[in-house]
């Protein structure tokens, strides 16, 4: 019998799973709370180690359930301390997670899909077709794997290494809305993994119809991959712009639930030499976002093999930043991290390809055969 993975179940679903496994209705809330604490405050996945639970209950749990993380395929560590894990959610389903340590904080960059449908011209992930959406278990699992590797348990400890989560890995989170929403609900609960919504940033290339829902139903901080302020340019570098124009996107930002000076929207702007980096563009940028509480992250373009663009000259980036800055917006230039291990923004990509149904079936069969005793 295969065990049900408890990771990725929101609190109510966890209770239902326990009821189904025969836990009595009177005990279920308390049991669920105890398990939640072991799974997400202490990071324990072995039921036998959950010592405040009765022995026979532990045995019952390990028969019905598991607390499985995605399998680690490789771990790479950059000279600057950035770490990247290649994880595996199943045959042909590989995705990356990146930990970026900084003084006083640590950010985990989490993937939402294997591959991507958006094909942004400057993004390496965009050259990988969508394989599939990640499940809540696989999204939450990225944080669990990273905390395991960094020895970052319990989640309540002082000076924990992972203090922030950004949904800026592979994929478009708003095209996997339900799973991302569940995962972020789990991650943000303060009786568990305890990364509050203020410490979680969801980044989108601009799926306009989902932005309001994201604010209402997830409530994390919002980042927009803007990258251009003229539709003719954005249509080319972020093809999603052909569907949702800049003006509509910025309107959705103006109306983002909860946006205020204390909760600004981040605009990401990748600096592409000769494409979007003119000083006229900088002036148009500050004009276009007027009235939106915002900060602007200028991202030096990170190269990848075969990329059709170059990074703007440093001088140009500085001049661009100055115009944005003088208009009253914070405009930090994002230091590229982990470039040596292809872990920087837009460099993530796995070898996974979408298998045709027939191939997937054959693949599953061969896995089964491999498991059969000879
Ligand atoms: N699909 C979502 C989540 C991915 S976030 C989104 O687009 O927001 C990844 C960020 O890295 C995005 O802002 C993306 O535009 C940026 N990026 C992609 N390729 C890059 C590259 N080669 N150099 C620098 N930034 C890049």
GROMACS .gro file of C-alpha atoms and ligand atoms in nm:
model
  400
    1UNK     CA    1   0.000   0.000   0.000
    2UNK     CA    2   0.131   0.346  -0.078
    3UNK     CA    3   0.128   0.596   0.203
    4UNK     CA    4  -0.037   0.936   0.175
    5UNK     CA    5   0.205   1.225   0.200
    6UNK     CA    6   0.100   1.460   0.479
    7UNK     CA    7   0.327   1.736   0.348
    8UNK     CA    8   0.129   1.982   0.141
    9UNK     CA    9  -0.207   1.918   0.309
   10UNK     CA   10  -0.355   2.231   0.460
   11UNK     CA   11  -0.476   2.199   0.819
   12UNK     CA   12  -0.832   2.095   0.726
   13UNK     CA   13  -0.715   1.839   0.474
   14UNK     CA   14  -0.476   1.699   0.731
   15UNK     CA   15  -0.765   1.649   0.973
   16UNK     CA   16  -0.973   1.476   0.707
   17UNK     CA   17  -0.684   1.246   0.628
   18UNK     CA   18  -0.652   1.155   0.996
   19UNK     CA   19  -1.025   1.091   1.028
   20UNK     CA   20  -1.010   0.866   0.726
   21UNK     CA   21  -0.724   0.674   0.878
   22UNK     CA   22  -0.944   0.602   1.179
   23UNK     CA   23  -0.844   0.875   1.426
   24UNK     CA   24  -1.149   0.946   1.643
   25UNK     CA   25  -1.339   1.272   1.587
   26UNK     CA   26  -1.277   1.385   1.945
   27UNK     CA   27  -0.903   1.346   1.924
   28UNK     CA   28  -0.854   1.463   1.568
   29UNK     CA   29  -0.793   1.835   1.628
   30UNK     CA   30  -0.533   1.773   1.892
   31UNK     CA   31  -0.360   1.501   1.690
   32UNK     CA   32  -0.353   1.722   1.383
   33UNK     CA   33  -0.201   2.004   1.586
   34UNK     CA   34   0.066   1.775   1.733
   35UNK     CA   35   0.157   1.635   1.394
   36UNK     CA   36   0.165   1.983   1.242
   37UNK     CA   37   0.415   2.088   1.506
   38UNK     CA   38   0.643   1.790   1.440
   39UNK     CA   39   0.624   1.830   1.064
   40UNK     CA   40   0.662   2.204   1.033
   41UNK     CA   41   0.812   2.346   1.353
   42UNK     CA   42   1.064   2.069   1.410
   43UNK     CA   43   1.095   1.932   1.062
   44UNK     CA   44   1.065   1.571   1.174
   45UNK     CA   45   0.949   1.328   0.907
   46UNK     CA   46   0.990   0.999   1.091
   47UNK     CA   47   0.679   0.922   1.293
   48UNK     CA   48   0.880   0.700   1.527
   49UNK     CA   49   1.068   1.009   1.648
   50UNK     CA   50   0.750   1.196   1.746
   51UNK     CA   51   0.799   1.116   2.109
   52UNK     CA   52   0.500   1.287   2.267
   53UNK     CA   53   0.264   1.063   2.072
   54UNK     CA   54   0.160   0.718   2.194
   55UNK     CA   55   0.359   0.435   2.042
   56UNK     CA   56   0.065   0.261   1.880
   57UNK     CA   57  -0.056   0.591   1.733
   58UNK     CA   58   0.290   0.646   1.583
   59UNK     CA   59   0.277   0.299   1.432
   60UNK     CA   60  -0.070   0.364   1.294
   61UNK     CA   61   0.055   0.688   1.138
   62UNK     CA   62   0.359   0.540   0.972
   63UNK     CA   63   0.145   0.270   0.819
   64UNK     CA   64  -0.095   0.516   0.659
   65UNK     CA   65   0.123   0.822   0.602
   66UNK     CA   66   0.462   0.961   0.517
   67UNK     CA   67   0.615   1.311   0.528
   68UNK     CA   68   0.812   1.292   0.207
   69UNK     CA   69   1.037   1.559   0.061
   70UNK     CA   70   1.133   1.576  -0.304
   71UNK     CA   71   1.444   1.369  -0.367
   72UNK     CA   72   1.771   1.565  -0.389
   73UNK     CA   73   1.945   1.497  -0.720
   74UNK     CA   74   2.237   1.737  -0.675
   75UNK     CA   75   2.345   2.018  -0.448
   76UNK     CA   76   2.583   2.289  -0.568
   77UNK     CA   77   2.745   2.561  -0.361
   78UNK     CA   78   2.862   2.885  -0.521
   79UNK     CA   79   3.181   3.065  -0.425
   80UNK     CA   80   2.953   3.338  -0.282
   81UNK     CA   81   2.769   3.092  -0.054
   82UNK     CA   82   2.457   3.061  -0.270
   83UNK     CA   83   2.331   2.702  -0.279
   84UNK     CA   84   2.126   2.537  -0.547
   85UNK     CA   85   1.943   2.207  -0.522
   86UNK     CA   86   1.816   2.009  -0.815
   87UNK     CA   87   1.515   1.817  -0.686
   88UNK     CA   88   1.307   1.538  -0.827
   89UNK     CA   89   0.932   1.501  -0.780
   90UNK     CA   90   0.899   1.187  -0.991
   91UNK     CA   91   1.030   1.038  -1.315
   92UNK     CA   92   1.129   1.324  -1.546
   93UNK     CA   93   1.010   1.591  -1.302
   94UNK     CA   94   1.312   1.792  -1.192
   95UNK     CA   95   1.319   2.145  -1.057
   96UNK     CA   96   1.555   2.382  -0.882
   97UNK     CA   97   1.558   2.574  -0.555
   98UNK     CA   98   1.815   2.837  -0.460
   99UNK     CA   99   1.922   2.963  -0.116
  100UNK     CA  100   2.075   3.311  -0.113
  101UNK     CA  101   2.246   3.407   0.215
  102UNK     CA  102   2.285   3.776   0.290
  103UNK     CA  103   2.399   3.958   0.602
  104UNK     CA  104   2.115   3.932   0.853
  105UNK     CA  105   1.880   3.740   0.624
  106UNK     CA  106   1.851   3.445   0.393
  107UNK     CA  107   1.617   3.409   0.099
  108UNK     CA  108   1.492   3.088  -0.055
  109UNK     CA  109   1.398   3.115  -0.420
  110UNK     CA  110   1.124   2.860  -0.487
  111UNK     CA  111   0.997   2.710  -0.814
  112UNK     CA  112   0.628   2.674  -0.898
  113UNK     CA  113   0.645   2.475  -1.222
  114UNK     CA  114   0.883   2.245  -1.407
  115UNK     CA  115   0.960   2.450  -1.716
  116UNK     CA  116   0.746   2.746  -1.814
  117UNK     CA  117   0.494   2.848  -2.078
  118UNK     CA  118   0.589   3.214  -2.101
  119UNK     CA  119   0.901   3.206  -2.320
  120UNK     CA  120   1.046   3.534  -2.201
  121UNK     CA  121   1.328   3.592  -2.448
  122UNK     CA  122   1.598   3.665  -2.190
  123UNK     CA  123   1.511   3.382  -1.950
  124UNK     CA  124   1.680   3.044  -1.957
  125UNK     CA  125   1.384   2.867  -1.793
  126UNK     CA  126   1.176   3.000  -2.081
  127UNK     CA  127   1.366   2.772  -2.319
  128UNK     CA  128   1.230   2.470  -2.132
  129UNK     CA  129   0.876   2.368  -2.220
  130UNK     CA  130   0.630   2.326  -1.938
  131UNK     CA  131   0.649   1.973  -1.800
  132UNK     CA  132   0.393   2.015  -1.526
  133UNK     CA  133   0.278   2.223  -1.231
  134UNK     CA  134   0.440   2.146  -0.898
  135UNK     CA  135   0.212   2.013  -0.626
  136UNK     CA  136   0.172   2.185  -0.286
  137UNK     CA  137   0.390   1.906  -0.142
  138UNK     CA  138   0.666   1.980  -0.391
  139UNK     CA  139   0.648   2.355  -0.331
  140UNK     CA  140   0.648   2.327   0.049
  141UNK     CA  141   0.901   2.045   0.012
  142UNK     CA  142   1.157   2.287  -0.134
  143UNK     CA  143   1.158   2.478   0.194
  144UNK     CA  144   1.179   2.156   0.395
  145UNK     CA  145   1.475   2.028   0.192
  146UNK     CA  146   1.657   2.358   0.233
  147UNK     CA  147   1.591   2.372   0.609
  148UNK     CA  148   1.708   2.011   0.643
  149UNK     CA  149   2.029   2.086   0.454
  150UNK     CA  150   2.098   2.408   0.643
  151UNK     CA  151   2.014   2.262   0.984
  152UNK     CA  152   1.751   2.532   1.010
  153UNK     CA  153   1.512   2.361   1.255
  154UNK     CA  154   1.314   2.430   1.462
  155UNK     CA  155   1.144   2.700   1.260
  156UNK     CA  156   1.108   2.907   1.576
  157UNK     CA  157   1.481   2.928   1.651
  158UNK     CA  158   1.651   3.263   1.672
  159UNK     CA  159   1.879   3.355   1.384
  160UNK     CA  160   1.724   3.107   1.149
  161UNK     CA  161   1.895   3.102   0.812
  162UNK     CA  162   1.591   3.115   0.589
  163UNK     CA  163   1.400   3.432   0.672
  164UNK     CA  164   1.229   3.502   0.339
  165UNK     CA  165   1.074   3.313   0.051
  166UNK     CA  166   1.043   3.443  -0.303
  167UNK     CA  167   0.837   3.264  -0.567
  168UNK     CA  168   1.096   3.350  -0.828
  169UNK     CA  169   1.227   3.012  -0.933
  170UNK     CA  170   1.114   2.818  -1.238
  171UNK     CA  171   0.763   2.878  -1.367
  172UNK     CA  172   0.482   3.130  -1.344
  173UNK     CA  173   0.318   3.101  -1.000
  174UNK     CA  174  -0.010   3.257  -1.115
  175UNK     CA  175  -0.049   2.980  -1.373
  176UNK     CA  176  -0.041   2.731  -1.087
  177UNK     CA  177  -0.262   2.934  -0.861
  178UNK     CA  178  -0.433   2.672  -0.644
  179UNK     CA  179  -0.120   2.478  -0.561
  180UNK     CA  180   0.085   2.791  -0.494
  181UNK     CA  181  -0.193   2.927  -0.276
  182UNK     CA  182  -0.212   2.608  -0.066
  183UNK     CA  183   0.164   2.592  -0.033
  184UNK     CA  184   0.193   2.954   0.076
  185UNK     CA  185  -0.088   2.911   0.328
  186UNK     CA  186   0.111   2.627   0.480
  187UNK     CA  187   0.442   2.812   0.472
  188UNK     CA  188   0.302   3.128   0.629
  189UNK     CA  189   0.127   2.978   0.933
  190UNK     CA  190   0.296   3.099   1.246
  191UNK     CA  191   0.238   2.767   1.423
  192UNK     CA  192   0.448   2.593   1.158
  193UNK     CA  193   0.709   2.705   0.908
  194UNK     CA  194   0.641   3.060   1.022
  195UNK     CA  195   0.741   3.270   0.726
  196UNK     CA  196   0.479   3.541   0.752
  197UNK     CA  197   0.309   3.675   0.441
  198UNK     CA  198   0.520   3.987   0.464
  199UNK     CA  199   0.826   3.769   0.418
  200UNK     CA  200   0.690   3.592   0.113
  201UNK     CA  201   0.703   3.757  -0.229
  202UNK     CA  202   0.516   3.622  -0.527
  203UNK     CA  203   0.660   3.730  -0.859
  204UNK     CA  204   0.457   3.731  -1.178
  205UNK     CA  205   0.529   3.818  -1.538
  206UNK     CA  206   0.186   3.981  -1.537
  207UNK     CA  207  -0.107   3.739  -1.538
  208UNK     CA  208  -0.341   4.033  -1.489
  209UNK     CA  209  -0.670   3.852  -1.417
  210UNK     CA  210  -0.511   3.660  -1.128
  211UNK     CA  211  -0.340   3.950  -0.953
  212UNK     CA  212  -0.640   4.064  -0.751
  213UNK     CA  213  -0.714   3.708  -0.642
  214UNK     CA  214  -0.352   3.666  -0.540
  215UNK     CA  215  -0.383   3.968  -0.314
  216UNK     CA  216  -0.713   3.857  -0.163
  217UNK     CA  217  -0.650   3.487  -0.128
  218UNK     CA  218  -0.274   3.467  -0.071
  219UNK     CA  219  -0.189   3.813   0.057
  220UNK     CA  220   0.187   3.792   0.006
  221UNK     CA  221   0.404   4.075  -0.119
  222UNK     CA  222   0.389   4.120  -0.496
  223UNK     CA  223   0.669   4.155  -0.748
  224UNK     CA  224   0.612   4.227  -1.115
  225UNK     CA  225   0.859   4.130  -1.385
  226UNK     CA  226   0.811   4.450  -1.579
  227UNK     CA  227   1.134   4.477  -1.780
  228UNK     CA  228   1.005   4.728  -2.033
  229UNK     CA  229   0.779   5.031  -2.038
  230UNK     CA  230   0.686   5.034  -2.404
  231UNK     CA  231   0.447   4.769  -2.531
  232UNK     CA  232   0.642   4.719  -2.858
  233UNK     CA  233   0.946   4.612  -2.656
  234UNK     CA  234   0.766   4.421  -2.386
  235UNK     CA  235   0.567   4.229  -2.650
  236UNK     CA  236   0.900   4.087  -2.768
  237UNK     CA  237   1.085   4.021  -2.443
  238UNK     CA  238   0.784   3.915  -2.231
  239UNK     CA  239   0.542   3.770  -2.489
  240UNK     CA  240   0.265   3.750  -2.226
  241UNK     CA  241   0.244   4.125  -2.284
  242UNK     CA  242   0.062   4.058  -2.611
  243UNK     CA  243  -0.225   3.936  -2.396
  244UNK     CA  244  -0.208   4.183  -2.107
  245UNK     CA  245  -0.069   4.525  -2.191
  246UNK     CA  246   0.146   4.738  -1.964
  247UNK     CA  247  -0.136   4.980  -1.881
  248UNK     CA  248  -0.365   4.697  -1.765
  249UNK     CA  249  -0.085   4.543  -1.565
  250UNK     CA  250  -0.010   4.868  -1.388
  251UNK     CA  251  -0.380   4.917  -1.314
  252UNK     CA  252  -0.389   4.577  -1.149
  253UNK     CA  253  -0.090   4.689  -0.939
  254UNK     CA  254  -0.263   5.010  -0.836
  255UNK     CA  255  -0.556   4.801  -0.717
  256UNK     CA  256  -0.354   4.525  -0.553
  257UNK     CA  257  -0.526   4.454  -0.221
  258UNK     CA  258  -0.321   4.579   0.071
  259UNK     CA  259  -0.076   4.786  -0.131
  260UNK     CA  260   0.054   5.084   0.066
  261UNK     CA  261   0.375   5.266   0.142
  262UNK     CA  262   0.452   5.004   0.401
  263UNK     CA  263   0.373   4.726   0.154
  264UNK     CA  264   0.521   4.831  -0.174
  265UNK     CA  265   0.513   4.650  -0.501
  266UNK     CA  266   0.851   4.549  -0.638
  267UNK     CA  267   0.909   4.604  -1.007
  268UNK     CA  268   1.184   4.390  -1.151
  269UNK     CA  269   1.365   4.532  -1.447
  270UNK     CA  270   1.634   4.328  -1.621
  271UNK     CA  271   1.896   4.548  -1.783
  272UNK     CA  272   1.941   4.446  -2.147
  273UNK     CA  273   2.199   4.638  -2.342
  274UNK     CA  274   2.046   4.852  -2.614
  275UNK     CA  275   1.701   4.701  -2.564
  276UNK     CA  276   1.533   4.855  -2.259
  277UNK     CA  277   1.810   5.051  -2.089
  278UNK     CA  278   1.792   5.399  -2.239
  279UNK     CA  279   1.753   5.699  -2.014
  280UNK     CA  280   1.426   5.777  -2.195
  281UNK     CA  281   1.309   5.435  -2.077
  282UNK     CA  282   1.407   5.522  -1.721
  283UNK     CA  283   1.204   5.843  -1.738
  284UNK     CA  284   0.908   5.661  -1.890
  285UNK     CA  285   0.932   5.402  -1.614
  286UNK     CA  286   0.893   5.656  -1.335
  287UNK     CA  287   0.613   5.826  -1.524
  288UNK     CA  288   0.426   5.500  -1.581
  289UNK     CA  289   0.432   5.383  -1.220
  290UNK     CA  290   0.347   5.719  -1.068
  291UNK     CA  291   0.105   5.673  -0.779
  292UNK     CA  292   0.198   5.312  -0.713
  293UNK     CA  293   0.389   5.257  -0.388
  294UNK     CA  294   0.685   5.083  -0.542
  295UNK     CA  295   1.048   4.991  -0.535
  296UNK     CA  296   1.242   4.902  -0.843
  297UNK     CA  297   1.487   4.618  -0.860
  298UNK     CA  298   1.731   4.663  -1.142
  299UNK     CA  299   1.866   4.322  -1.235
  300UNK     CA  300   2.187   4.299  -1.437
  301UNK     CA  301   2.108   4.048  -1.712
  302UNK     CA  302   2.251   3.707  -1.624
  303UNK     CA  303   2.388   3.535  -1.931
  304UNK     CA  304   2.324   3.174  -2.026
  305UNK     CA  305   2.447   2.966  -2.320
  306UNK     CA  306   2.291   3.092  -2.642
  307UNK     CA  307   2.117   3.392  -2.485
  308UNK     CA  308   2.029   3.656  -2.745
  309UNK     CA  309   2.109   3.953  -2.517
  310UNK     CA  310   2.392   4.118  -2.333
  311UNK     CA  311   2.396   4.292  -1.997
  312UNK     CA  312   2.387   4.672  -2.005
  313UNK     CA  313   2.714   4.850  -1.927
  314UNK     CA  314   2.762   4.926  -1.561
  315UNK     CA  315   2.771   5.299  -1.627
  316UNK     CA  316   2.438   5.283  -1.803
  317UNK     CA  317   2.283   5.087  -1.517
  318UNK     CA  318   2.403   5.354  -1.275
  319UNK     CA  319   2.262   5.638  -1.481
  320UNK     CA  320   1.933   5.454  -1.519
  321UNK     CA  321   1.921   5.390  -1.143
  322UNK     CA  322   1.989   5.754  -1.071
  323UNK     CA  323   1.688   5.874  -1.269
  324UNK     CA  324   1.463   5.625  -1.093
  325UNK     CA  325   1.615   5.719  -0.762
  326UNK     CA  326   1.575   6.091  -0.808
  327UNK     CA  327   1.207   6.035  -0.880
  328UNK     CA  328   1.181   5.903  -0.524
  329UNK     CA  329   1.194   5.529  -0.575
  330UNK     CA  330   1.441   5.297  -0.411
  331UNK     CA  331   1.625   5.138  -0.701
  332UNK     CA  332   1.876   4.886  -0.573
  333UNK     CA  333   2.078   4.709  -0.837
  334UNK     CA  334   2.051   4.340  -0.759
  335UNK     CA  335   2.392   4.185  -0.712
  336UNK     CA  336   2.403   3.871  -0.920
  337UNK     CA  337   2.432   3.570  -0.689
  338UNK     CA  338   2.539   3.219  -0.772
  339UNK     CA  339   2.624   3.287  -1.138
  340UNK     CA  340   2.905   3.030  -1.126
  341UNK     CA  341   2.654   2.753  -1.056
  342UNK     CA  342   2.386   2.894  -1.291
  343UNK     CA  343   2.171   2.983  -0.992
  344UNK     CA  344   2.117   3.353  -1.063
  345UNK     CA  345   1.786   3.505  -1.178
  346UNK     CA  346   1.668   3.352  -1.500
  347UNK     CA  347   1.940   3.088  -1.520
  348UNK     CA  348   1.741   2.798  -1.379
  349UNK     CA  349   1.658   2.512  -1.606
  350UNK     CA  350   1.635   2.134  -1.566
  351UNK     CA  351   1.680   1.860  -1.821
  352UNK     CA  352   1.321   1.746  -1.773
  353UNK     CA  353   1.117   1.728  -2.088
  354UNK     CA  354   0.750   1.664  -2.121
  355UNK     CA  355   0.710   1.299  -2.202
  356UNK     CA  356   0.433   1.197  -2.437
  357UNK     CA  357   0.163   0.993  -2.262
  358UNK     CA  358   0.291   0.673  -2.421
  359UNK     CA  359   0.647   0.739  -2.311
  360UNK     CA  360   0.535   0.824  -1.960
  361UNK     CA  361   0.347   0.497  -1.936
  362UNK     CA  362   0.648   0.303  -2.061
  363UNK     CA  363   0.860   0.491  -1.810
  364UNK     CA  364   0.627   0.404  -1.523
  365UNK     CA  365   0.620   0.039  -1.630
  366UNK     CA  366   0.997   0.016  -1.640
  367UNK     CA  367   1.012   0.169  -1.292
  368UNK     CA  368   0.766  -0.090  -1.168
  369UNK     CA  369   0.960  -0.369  -1.327
  370UNK     CA  370   1.277  -0.242  -1.165
  371UNK     CA  371   1.109  -0.260  -0.826
  372UNK     CA  372   0.979  -0.614  -0.870
  373UNK     CA  373   1.179  -0.887  -0.697
  374UNK     CA  374   1.357  -1.096  -0.955
  375LIG     N1  375   0.739   3.382  -1.389
  375LIG     C1  376   0.756   3.465  -1.272
  375LIG     C2  377   0.852   3.405  -1.172
  375LIG     C3  378   0.995   3.395  -1.218
  375LIG     S1  379   1.087   3.518  -1.135
  375LIG     C4  380   0.801   3.604  -1.317
  375LIG     O1  381   0.830   3.620  -1.435
  375LIG     O2  382   0.804   3.695  -1.237
  375LIG     C5  383   1.240   3.519  -1.211
  375LIG     C6  384   1.288   3.660  -1.233
  375LIG     O3  385   1.417   3.660  -1.299
  375LIG     C7  386   1.194   3.736  -1.322
  375LIG     O4  387   1.188   3.871  -1.286
  375LIG     C8  388   1.264   3.721  -1.454
  375LIG     O5  389   1.218   3.814  -1.546
  375LIG     C9  390   1.408   3.739  -1.414
  375LIG     N2  391   1.502   3.690  -1.515
  375LIG    C10  392   1.478   3.594  -1.607
  375LIG     N3  393   1.586   3.572  -1.682
  375LIG    C11  394   1.682   3.656  -1.638
  375LIG    C12  395   1.819   3.677  -1.674
  375LIG     N4  396   1.875   3.606  -1.769
  375LIG     N5  397   1.888   3.769  -1.606
  375LIG    C13  398   1.829   3.837  -1.504
  375LIG     N6  399   1.703   3.820  -1.465
  375LIG    C14  400   1.629   3.731  -1.531
   0.00000   0.00000   0.00000
